Coordinates of C-alpha atoms in Angstrom, one line a residue:
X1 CA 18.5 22.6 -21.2
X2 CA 14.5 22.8 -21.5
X3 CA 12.8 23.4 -18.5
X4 CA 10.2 20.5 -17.5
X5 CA 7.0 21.6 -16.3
X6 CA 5.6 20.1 -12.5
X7 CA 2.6 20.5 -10.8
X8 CA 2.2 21.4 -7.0
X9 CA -0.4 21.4 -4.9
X10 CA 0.0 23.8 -1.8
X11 CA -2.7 22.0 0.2
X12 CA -4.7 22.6 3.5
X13 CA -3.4 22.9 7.2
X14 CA 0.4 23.5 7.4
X15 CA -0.1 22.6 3.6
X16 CA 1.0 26.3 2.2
X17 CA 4.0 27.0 4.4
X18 CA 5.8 23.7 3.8
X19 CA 5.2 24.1 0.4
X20 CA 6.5 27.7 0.2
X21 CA 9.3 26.9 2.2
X22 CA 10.2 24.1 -0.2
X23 CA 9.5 26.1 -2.9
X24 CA 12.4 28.6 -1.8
X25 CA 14.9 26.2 -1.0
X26 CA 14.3 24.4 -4.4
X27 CA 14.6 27.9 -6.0
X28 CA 17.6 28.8 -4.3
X29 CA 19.1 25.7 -5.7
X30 CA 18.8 25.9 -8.9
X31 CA 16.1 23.0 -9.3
X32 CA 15.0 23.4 -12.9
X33 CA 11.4 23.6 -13.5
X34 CA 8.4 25.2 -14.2
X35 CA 5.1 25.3 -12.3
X36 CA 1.8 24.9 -12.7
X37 CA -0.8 25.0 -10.1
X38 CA -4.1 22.7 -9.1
X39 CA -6.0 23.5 -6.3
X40 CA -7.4 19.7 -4.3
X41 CA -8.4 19.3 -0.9
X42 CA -11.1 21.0 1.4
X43 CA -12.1 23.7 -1.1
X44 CA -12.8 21.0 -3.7
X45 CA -14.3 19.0 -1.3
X46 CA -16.4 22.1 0.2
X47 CA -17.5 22.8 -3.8
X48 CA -19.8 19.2 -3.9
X49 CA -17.1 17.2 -5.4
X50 CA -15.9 14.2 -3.2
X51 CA -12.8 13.7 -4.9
X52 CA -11.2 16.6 -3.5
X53 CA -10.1 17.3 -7.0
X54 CA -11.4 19.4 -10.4
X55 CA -11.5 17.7 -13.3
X56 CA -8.9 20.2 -14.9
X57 CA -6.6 19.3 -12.9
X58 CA -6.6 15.6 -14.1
X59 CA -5.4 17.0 -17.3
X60 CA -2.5 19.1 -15.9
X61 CA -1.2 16.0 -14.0
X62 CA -1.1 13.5 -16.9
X63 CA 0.6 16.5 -19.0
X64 CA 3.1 17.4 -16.8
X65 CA 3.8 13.5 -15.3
X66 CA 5.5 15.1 -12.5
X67 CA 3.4 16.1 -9.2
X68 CA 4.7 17.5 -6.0
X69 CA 1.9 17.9 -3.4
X70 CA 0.9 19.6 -0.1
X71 CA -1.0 17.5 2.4
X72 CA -4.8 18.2 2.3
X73 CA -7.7 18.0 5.0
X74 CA -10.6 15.5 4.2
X75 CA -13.4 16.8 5.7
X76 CA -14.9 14.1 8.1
X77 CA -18.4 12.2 7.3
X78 CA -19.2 9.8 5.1
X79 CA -19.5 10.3 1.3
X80 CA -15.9 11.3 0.3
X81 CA -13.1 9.7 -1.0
X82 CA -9.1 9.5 0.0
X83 CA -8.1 11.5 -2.4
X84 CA -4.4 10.3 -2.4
X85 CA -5.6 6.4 -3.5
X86 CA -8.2 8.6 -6.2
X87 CA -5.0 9.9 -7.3
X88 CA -2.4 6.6 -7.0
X89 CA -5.0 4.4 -8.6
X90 CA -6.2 6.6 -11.4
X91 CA -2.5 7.3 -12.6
X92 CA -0.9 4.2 -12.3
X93 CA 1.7 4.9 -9.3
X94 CA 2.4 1.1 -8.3
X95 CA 5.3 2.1 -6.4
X96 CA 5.3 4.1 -3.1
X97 CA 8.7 4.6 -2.2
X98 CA 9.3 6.0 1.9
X99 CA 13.1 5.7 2.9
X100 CA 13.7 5.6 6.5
X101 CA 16.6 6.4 7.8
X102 CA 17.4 7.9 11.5
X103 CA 19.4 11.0 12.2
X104 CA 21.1 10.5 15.8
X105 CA 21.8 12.2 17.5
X106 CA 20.5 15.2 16.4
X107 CA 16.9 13.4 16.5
X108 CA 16.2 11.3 19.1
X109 CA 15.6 7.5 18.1
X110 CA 16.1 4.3 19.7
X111 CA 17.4 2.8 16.4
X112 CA 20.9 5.2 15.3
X113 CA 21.9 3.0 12.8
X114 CA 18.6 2.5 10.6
X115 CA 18.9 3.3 7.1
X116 CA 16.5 1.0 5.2
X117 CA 13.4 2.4 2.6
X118 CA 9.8 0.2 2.6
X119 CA 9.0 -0.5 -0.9
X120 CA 4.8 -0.3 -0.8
X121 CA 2.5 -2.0 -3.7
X122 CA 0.3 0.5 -4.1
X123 CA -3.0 -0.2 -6.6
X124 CA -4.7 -3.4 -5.0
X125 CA -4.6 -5.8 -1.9
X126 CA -7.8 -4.5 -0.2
X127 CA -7.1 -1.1 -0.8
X128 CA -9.0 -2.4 -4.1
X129 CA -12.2 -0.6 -1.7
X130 CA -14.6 -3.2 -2.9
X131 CA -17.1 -3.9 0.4
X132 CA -20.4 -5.5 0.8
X133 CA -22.8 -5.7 3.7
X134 CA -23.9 -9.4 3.4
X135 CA -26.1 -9.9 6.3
X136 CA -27.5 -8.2 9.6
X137 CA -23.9 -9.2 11.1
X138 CA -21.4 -9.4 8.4
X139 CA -19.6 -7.1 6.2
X140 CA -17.0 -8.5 3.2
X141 CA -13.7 -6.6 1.8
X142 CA -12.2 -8.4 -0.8
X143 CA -8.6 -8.8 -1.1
X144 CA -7.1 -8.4 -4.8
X145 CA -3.8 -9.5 -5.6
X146 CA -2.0 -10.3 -9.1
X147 CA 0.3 -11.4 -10.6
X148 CA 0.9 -8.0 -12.9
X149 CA 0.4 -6.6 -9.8
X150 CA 3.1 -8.5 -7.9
X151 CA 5.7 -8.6 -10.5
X152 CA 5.5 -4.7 -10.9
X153 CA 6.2 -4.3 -7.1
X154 CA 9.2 -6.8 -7.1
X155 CA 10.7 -5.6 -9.9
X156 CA 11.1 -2.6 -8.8
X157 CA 12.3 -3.2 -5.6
X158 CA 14.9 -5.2 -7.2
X159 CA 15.8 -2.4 -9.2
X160 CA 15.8 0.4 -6.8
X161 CA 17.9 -1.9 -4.5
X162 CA 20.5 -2.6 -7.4
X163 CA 20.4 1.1 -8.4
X164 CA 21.1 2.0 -4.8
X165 CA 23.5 0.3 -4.7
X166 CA 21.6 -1.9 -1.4
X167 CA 22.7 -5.5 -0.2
X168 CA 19.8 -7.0 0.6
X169 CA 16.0 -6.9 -0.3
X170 CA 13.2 -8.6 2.3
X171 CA 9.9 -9.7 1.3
X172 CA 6.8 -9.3 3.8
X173 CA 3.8 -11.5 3.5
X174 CA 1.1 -13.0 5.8
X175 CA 1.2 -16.6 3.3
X176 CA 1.2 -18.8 6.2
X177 CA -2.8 -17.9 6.5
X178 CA -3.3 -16.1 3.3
X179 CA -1.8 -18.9 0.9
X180 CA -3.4 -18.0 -3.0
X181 CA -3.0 -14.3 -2.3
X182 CA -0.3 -13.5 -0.1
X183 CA 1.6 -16.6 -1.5
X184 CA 1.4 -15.3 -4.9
X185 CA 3.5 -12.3 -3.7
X186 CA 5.6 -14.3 -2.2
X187 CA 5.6 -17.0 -5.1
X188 CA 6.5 -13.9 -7.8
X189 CA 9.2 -12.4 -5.1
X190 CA 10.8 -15.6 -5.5
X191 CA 10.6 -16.1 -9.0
X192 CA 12.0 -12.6 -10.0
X193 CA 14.5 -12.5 -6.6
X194 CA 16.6 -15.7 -8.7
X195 CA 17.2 -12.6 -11.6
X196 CA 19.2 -10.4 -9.0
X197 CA 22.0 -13.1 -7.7
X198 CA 24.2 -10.1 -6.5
X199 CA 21.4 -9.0 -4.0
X200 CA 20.7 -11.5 -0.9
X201 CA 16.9 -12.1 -0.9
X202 CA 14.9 -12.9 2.3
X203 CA 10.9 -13.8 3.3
X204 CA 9.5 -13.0 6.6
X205 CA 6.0 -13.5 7.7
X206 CA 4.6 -10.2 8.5
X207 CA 4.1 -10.1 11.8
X208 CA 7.3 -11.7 13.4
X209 CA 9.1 -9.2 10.5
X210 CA 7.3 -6.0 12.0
X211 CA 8.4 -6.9 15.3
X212 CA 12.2 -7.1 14.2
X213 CA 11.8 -4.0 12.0
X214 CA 10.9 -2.4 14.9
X215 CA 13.0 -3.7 17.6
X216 CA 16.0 -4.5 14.8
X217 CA 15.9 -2.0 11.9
X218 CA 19.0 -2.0 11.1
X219 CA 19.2 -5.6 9.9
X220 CA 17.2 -4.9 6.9
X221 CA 17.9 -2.8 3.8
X222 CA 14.7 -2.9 1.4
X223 CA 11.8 -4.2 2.2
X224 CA 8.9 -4.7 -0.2
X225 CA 5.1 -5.8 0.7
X226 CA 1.9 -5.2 0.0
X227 CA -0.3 -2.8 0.3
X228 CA -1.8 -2.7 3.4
X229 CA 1.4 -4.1 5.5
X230 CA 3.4 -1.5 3.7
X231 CA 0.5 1.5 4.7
X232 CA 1.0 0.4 8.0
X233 CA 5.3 -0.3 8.5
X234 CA 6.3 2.5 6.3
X235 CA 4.7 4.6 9.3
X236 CA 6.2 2.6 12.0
X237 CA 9.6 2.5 10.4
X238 CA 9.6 6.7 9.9
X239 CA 8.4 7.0 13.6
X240 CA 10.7 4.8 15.2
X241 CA 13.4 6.5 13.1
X242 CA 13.0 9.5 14.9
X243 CA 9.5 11.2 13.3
X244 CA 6.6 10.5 10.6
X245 CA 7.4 14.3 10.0
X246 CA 10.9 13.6 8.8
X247 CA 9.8 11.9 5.9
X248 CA 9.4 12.3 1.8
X249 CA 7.7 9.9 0.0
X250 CA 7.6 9.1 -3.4
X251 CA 4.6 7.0 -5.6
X252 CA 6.1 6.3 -8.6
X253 CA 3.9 5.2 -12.3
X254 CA 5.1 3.7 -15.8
X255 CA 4.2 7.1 -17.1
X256 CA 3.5 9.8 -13.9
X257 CA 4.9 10.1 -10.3
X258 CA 3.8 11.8 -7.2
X259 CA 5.9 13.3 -4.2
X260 CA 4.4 14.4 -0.9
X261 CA 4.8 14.4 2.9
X262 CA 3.7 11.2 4.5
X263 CA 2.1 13.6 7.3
X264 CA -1.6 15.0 7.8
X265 CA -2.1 18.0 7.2
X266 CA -2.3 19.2 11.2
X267 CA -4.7 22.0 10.8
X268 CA -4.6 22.9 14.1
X269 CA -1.1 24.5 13.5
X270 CA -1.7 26.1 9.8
X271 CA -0.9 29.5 9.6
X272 CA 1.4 29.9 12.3
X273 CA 4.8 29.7 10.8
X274 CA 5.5 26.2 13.1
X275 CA 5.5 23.5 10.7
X276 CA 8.6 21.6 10.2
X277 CA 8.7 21.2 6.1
X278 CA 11.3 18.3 6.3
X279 CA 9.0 15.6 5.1
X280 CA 8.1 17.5 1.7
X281 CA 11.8 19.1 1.2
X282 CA 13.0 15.1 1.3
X283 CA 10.0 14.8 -0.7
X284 CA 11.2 17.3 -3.1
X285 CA 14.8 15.6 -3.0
X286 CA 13.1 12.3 -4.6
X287 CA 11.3 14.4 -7.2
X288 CA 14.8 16.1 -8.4
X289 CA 16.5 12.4 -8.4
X290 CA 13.7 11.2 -10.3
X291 CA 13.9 14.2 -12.8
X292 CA 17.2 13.3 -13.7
X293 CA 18.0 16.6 -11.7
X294 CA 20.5 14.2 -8.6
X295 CA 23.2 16.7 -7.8
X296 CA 20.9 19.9 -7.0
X297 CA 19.1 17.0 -5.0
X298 CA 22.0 16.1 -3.5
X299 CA 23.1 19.7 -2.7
X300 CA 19.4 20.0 -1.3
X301 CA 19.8 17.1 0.7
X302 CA 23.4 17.4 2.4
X303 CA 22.3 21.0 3.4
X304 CA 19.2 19.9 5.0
X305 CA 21.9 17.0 6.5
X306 CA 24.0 20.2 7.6
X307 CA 21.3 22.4 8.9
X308 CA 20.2 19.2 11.3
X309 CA 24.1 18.8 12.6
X310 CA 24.3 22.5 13.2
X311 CA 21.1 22.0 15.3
X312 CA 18.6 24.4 14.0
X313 CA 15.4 22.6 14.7
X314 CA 11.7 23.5 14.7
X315 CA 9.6 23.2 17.8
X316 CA 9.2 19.2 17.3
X317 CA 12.8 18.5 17.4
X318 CA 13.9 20.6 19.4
X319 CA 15.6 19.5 22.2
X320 CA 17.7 21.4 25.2
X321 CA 21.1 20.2 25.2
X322 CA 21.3 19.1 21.8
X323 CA 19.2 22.2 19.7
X324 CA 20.9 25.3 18.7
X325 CA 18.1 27.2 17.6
X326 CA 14.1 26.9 17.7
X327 CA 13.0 27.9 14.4
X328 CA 9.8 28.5 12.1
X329 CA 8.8 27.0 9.1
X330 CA 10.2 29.9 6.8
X331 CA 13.7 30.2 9.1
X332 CA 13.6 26.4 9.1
X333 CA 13.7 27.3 5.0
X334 CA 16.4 30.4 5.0
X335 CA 18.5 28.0 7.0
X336 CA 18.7 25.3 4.4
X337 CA 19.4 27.3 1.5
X338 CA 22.3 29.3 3.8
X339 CA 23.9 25.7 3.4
X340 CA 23.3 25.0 0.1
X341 CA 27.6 23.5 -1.0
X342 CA 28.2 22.8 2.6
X343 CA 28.0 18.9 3.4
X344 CA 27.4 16.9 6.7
X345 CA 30.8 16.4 9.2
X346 CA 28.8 13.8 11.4
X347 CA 26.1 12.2 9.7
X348 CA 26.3 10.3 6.3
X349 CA 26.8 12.5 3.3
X350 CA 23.8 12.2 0.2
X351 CA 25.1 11.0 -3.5
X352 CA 22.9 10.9 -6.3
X353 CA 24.2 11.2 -9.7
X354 CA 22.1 12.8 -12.8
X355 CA 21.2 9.8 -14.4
X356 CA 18.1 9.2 -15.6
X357 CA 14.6 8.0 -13.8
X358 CA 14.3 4.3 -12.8
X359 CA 11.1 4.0 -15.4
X360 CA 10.3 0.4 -15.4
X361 CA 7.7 -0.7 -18.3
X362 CA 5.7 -3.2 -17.5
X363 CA 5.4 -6.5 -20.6
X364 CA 2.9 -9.2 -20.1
X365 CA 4.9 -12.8 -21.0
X366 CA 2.9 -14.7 -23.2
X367 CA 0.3 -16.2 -20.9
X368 CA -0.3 -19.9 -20.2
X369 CA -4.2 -19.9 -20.6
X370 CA -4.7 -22.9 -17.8
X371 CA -7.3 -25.3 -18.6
X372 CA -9.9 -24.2 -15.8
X373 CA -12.6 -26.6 -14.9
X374 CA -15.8 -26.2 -12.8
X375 CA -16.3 -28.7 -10.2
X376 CA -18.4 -26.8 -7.5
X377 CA -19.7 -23.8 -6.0
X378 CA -19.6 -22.3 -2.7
X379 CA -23.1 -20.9 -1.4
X380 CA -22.8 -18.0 0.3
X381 CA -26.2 -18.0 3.0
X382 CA -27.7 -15.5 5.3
X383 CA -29.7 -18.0 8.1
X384 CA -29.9 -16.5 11.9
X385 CA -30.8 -20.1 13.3
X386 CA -27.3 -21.4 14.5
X387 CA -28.0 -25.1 13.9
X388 CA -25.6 -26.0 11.2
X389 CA -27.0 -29.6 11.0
X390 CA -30.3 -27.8 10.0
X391 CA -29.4 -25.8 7.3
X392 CA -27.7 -28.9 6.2
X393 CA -31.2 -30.5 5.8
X394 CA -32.5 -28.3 4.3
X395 CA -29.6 -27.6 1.5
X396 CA -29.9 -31.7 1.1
X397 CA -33.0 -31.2 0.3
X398 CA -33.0 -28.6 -2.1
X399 CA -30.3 -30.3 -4.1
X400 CA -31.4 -33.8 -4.2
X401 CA -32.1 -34.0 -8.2
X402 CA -29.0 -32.2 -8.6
X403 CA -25.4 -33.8 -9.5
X404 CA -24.0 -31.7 -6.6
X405 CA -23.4 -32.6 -3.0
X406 CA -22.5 -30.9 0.2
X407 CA -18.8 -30.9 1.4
X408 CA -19.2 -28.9 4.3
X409 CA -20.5 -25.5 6.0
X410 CA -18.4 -23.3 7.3
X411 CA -18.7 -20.2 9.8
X412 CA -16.7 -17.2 9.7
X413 CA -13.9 -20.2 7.8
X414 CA -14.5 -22.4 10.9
X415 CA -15.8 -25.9 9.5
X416 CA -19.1 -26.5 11.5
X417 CA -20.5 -29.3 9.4
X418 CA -19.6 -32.0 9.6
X419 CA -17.9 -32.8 12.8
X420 CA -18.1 -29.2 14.0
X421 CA -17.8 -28.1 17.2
X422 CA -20.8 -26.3 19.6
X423 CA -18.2 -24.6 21.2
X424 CA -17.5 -22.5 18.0
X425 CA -19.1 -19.5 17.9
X426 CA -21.8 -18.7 14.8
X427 CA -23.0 -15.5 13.1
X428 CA -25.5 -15.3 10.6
X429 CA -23.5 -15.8 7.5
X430 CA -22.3 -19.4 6.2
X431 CA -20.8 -20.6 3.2
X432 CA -21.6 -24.0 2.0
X433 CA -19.2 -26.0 -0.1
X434 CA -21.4 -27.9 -3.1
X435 CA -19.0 -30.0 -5.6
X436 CA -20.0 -32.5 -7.8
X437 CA -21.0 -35.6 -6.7
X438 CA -18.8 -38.0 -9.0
X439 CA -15.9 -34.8 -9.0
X440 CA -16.7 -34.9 -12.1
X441 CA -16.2 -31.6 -14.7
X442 CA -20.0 -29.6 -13.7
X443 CA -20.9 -26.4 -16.0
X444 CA -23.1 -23.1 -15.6
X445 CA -26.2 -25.2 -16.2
X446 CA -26.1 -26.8 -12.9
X447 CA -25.7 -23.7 -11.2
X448 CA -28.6 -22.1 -12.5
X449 CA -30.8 -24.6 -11.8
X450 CA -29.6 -24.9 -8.3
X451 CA -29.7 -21.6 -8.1
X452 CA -33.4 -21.9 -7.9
X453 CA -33.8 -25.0 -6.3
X454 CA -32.5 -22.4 -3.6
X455 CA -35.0 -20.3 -4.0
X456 CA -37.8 -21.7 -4.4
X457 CA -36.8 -23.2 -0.9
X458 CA -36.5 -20.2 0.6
X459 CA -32.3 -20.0 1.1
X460 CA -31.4 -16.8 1.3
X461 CA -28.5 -16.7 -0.8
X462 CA -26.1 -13.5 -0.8
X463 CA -23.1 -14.6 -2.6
X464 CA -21.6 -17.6 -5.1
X465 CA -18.4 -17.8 -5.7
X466 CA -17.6 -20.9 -8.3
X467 CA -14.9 -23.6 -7.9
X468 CA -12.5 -23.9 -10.4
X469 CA -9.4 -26.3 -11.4
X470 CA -6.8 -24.6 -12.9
X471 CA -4.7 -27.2 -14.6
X472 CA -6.0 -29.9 -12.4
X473 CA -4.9 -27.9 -9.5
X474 CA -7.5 -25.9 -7.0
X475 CA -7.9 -22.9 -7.4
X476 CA -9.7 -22.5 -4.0
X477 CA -8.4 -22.3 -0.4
X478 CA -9.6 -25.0 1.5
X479 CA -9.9 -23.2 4.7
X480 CA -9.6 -24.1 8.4
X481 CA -10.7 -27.6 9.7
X482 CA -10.9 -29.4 6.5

């Protein structure tokens, strides 16, 4: 058998003693693999480069495709960046995978029958990171969804679910407001959800879902949203299942894939052999399944099973009455590894089997090309006098020799011209709806020339975003009040 090479990061904090401690037990298992090592996190940082990473490590992560990492301390301030969406975005790992499932009663929870894994898109939604301060009062993140995006997430969720051997997979989106982006989420969950008629396919909205995920977790099976919704529920779901520190997490690529704790890296207790390692030894359990290595992860995992049931615990699960033993991080370790063959009585027992990684490649269909069409612009304006029916005038006027005319204003996505309401409150920022005045096909032409017919009056534009038809059909929110 060769032996694949991985590369671990130890980390900051607690960072080193989880990571040795999972180390062992993976040792003592008979994981096979080699290691190579990066050093990220504060030192990096500390060194000028805001990363958090060197650039030679880049080239020992795409090599060895496999990366099992420590969590690291950002130092606070402005001027440097998450290193874990650096890493997600720049290698392609679409998919962050957090399975939640409780442990009672060995760890408290209100919920002792949850057993479902979040499904995360990882790459876009607004942790795309693209901000503007537009005026004095108003700042702009954009929200970026697609449909590659989209049909990435699904699919895999689908997949995993089938693979799982999982009944039912849920879909989480907010398309009630957001309709083009959120409801292309939900629009490709649908389409790809008909290919899967052995799984039963739900939607919730997002919010009314989070409050039955938490209240009800046991109702759902997979889950998958995006990004944001999952950054948030994937934390809610391992804390209400009895501890964010319980739990692996896996980020998974076409061509690499990253395993790590989902916890900080809780300086405060580094060095002091305290740390529970759970999250990154389950970490380490997806890691081997993904390696094609499932039984040593399953011996792994029904040890660490055993080792909970036989109630040695460190300091944050330990409870009187239910806790054999207070532990450290490296007795948490020897513990484990003492159990390695032995299998749960009480809780459910791990499977995996050796086969090989879910590795989904993503093909582009052959693309409609819509016929897109411009028929408008919407001005983006920085005015501080709240008068809308002024800065109406005054766009009138600018764009009376122009074959454009003004639909509306709105504030904040509130429609305050026409028929708007004083009770509405006003910042400085507007956007102001031109379309043609026959709607009518317009082209670039007419943009540019309004464009400064604008300034040359003075309108302090900040932003334009055109207004297309795609195949006769908008492809423009029409916002509130209209």
């Amino acid at each position: 058998m060769t032996t694949p090479r991985i590369t671990v990061a130890h980390g900051d904090g607690i960072g080193p003693e989880i990571m040795a401690a999972t180390l062992n037990v993976l040792e003592a298992a008979g994981a096979n693999f080699a290691i190579d090592t990066i050093e990220i996190g504060e030192k990096v940082y500390n060194r000028g480069l805001n990363a958090g990473i060197e650039d030679s490590a880049w080239n020992k992560l795409v090599e060895n495709k496999i990366f099992l990492k420590a969590p690291i301390t950002t130092p606070q301030g402005g001027g440097f960046k998450s290193l874990n969406v650096t890493i997600r975005k720049s290698l392609g790992l679409y998919a962050n995978v957090r399975p939640c499932r409780s442990y009672a009663h060995f760890v408290k929870t209100k919920h002792p029958n949850m057993d479902l894994v979040i499904i995360r898109e990882n790459e876009e939604d607004l942790y795309a990171g693209i901000e503007h301060r537009q005026t004095d009062e108003v700042y702009q993140c954009l929200k970026l969804i697609t449909r590659p995006g989209c049909e990435k997430i699904v699919r895999y969720a689908f997949e995993y679910a089938k693979r799982a051997g999982r009944k039912k997979v849920t879909c989480f989106t907010k398309d009630n407001i957001m309709k083009m982006t959120d409801g292309l989420f939900h629009k490709v969950f649908d389409e790809i959800g008909a290919e899967y008629p052995s799984l039963e396919k739900e939607h919730w909205i997002v919010d009314i879902g989070a409050a039955k995920m938490a209240d009800t977790p046991e109702v759902f099976d997979v889950i998958v949203m995006p990004n944001l919704y999952g950054d948030i529920l994937s934390d809610v779901s391992a804390q209400i299942a009895g501890s964010v520190g319980l739990a692996g997490s896996s980020n998974i690529g076409e061509n690499c894939a990253m395993f790590e704790a989902i916890h900080g890296s809780a300086p405060r207790r580094g060095g002091q052999n305290l740390a529970n390692p759970s999250g990154l030894m389950l970490a380490s359990v997806q890691m081997l399944v993904h390696m094609g290595q499932g039984k040593v992860a399953q011996k792994i995992h029904n040890a660490w099973l055993k080792t909970m049931e036989d109630g040695i615990h460190t300091y944050d699960l330990f409870r009187e009455g239910v806790s054999k033993q207070n532990v450290g991080t490296k007795e948490f370790a020897i513990a484990v590894s003492q159990r390695l063959g032995e299998e749960p009585t009480q809780l459910q027992k791990a499977h995996y089997s050796d086969e090989p990684p879910l590795n989904l490649k993503y093909e582009k269909k052959s693309a409609h090309i819509s016929k897109k069409e411009l028929i408008g612009v919407d001005v983006f304006i920085q005015e501080d006098n709240r008068d809308p029916e002024l800065l109406a005038q005054r766009l009138k006027s600018a764009i009376q020799n122009l074959p454009l005319t003004l639909q509306m204003i709105t504030n904040r996505g509130v429609k305050v011209y026409p028929q708007g309401m004083k009770e509405t409150f006003k910042t400085d920022h507007w956007r102001c709806r031109l379309v043609t005045k026959d709607g009518g096909i317009s082209n670039h032409a007419v943009l540019w020339m309004l464009m400064r017919e604008l300034s040359q009056t003075n309108i302090d534009v900040i932003k334009t975003e055109n207004l297309y038809l795609f195949d006769g059909e908008k492809g423009y929110s029409l916002g509130q009040g209209q």
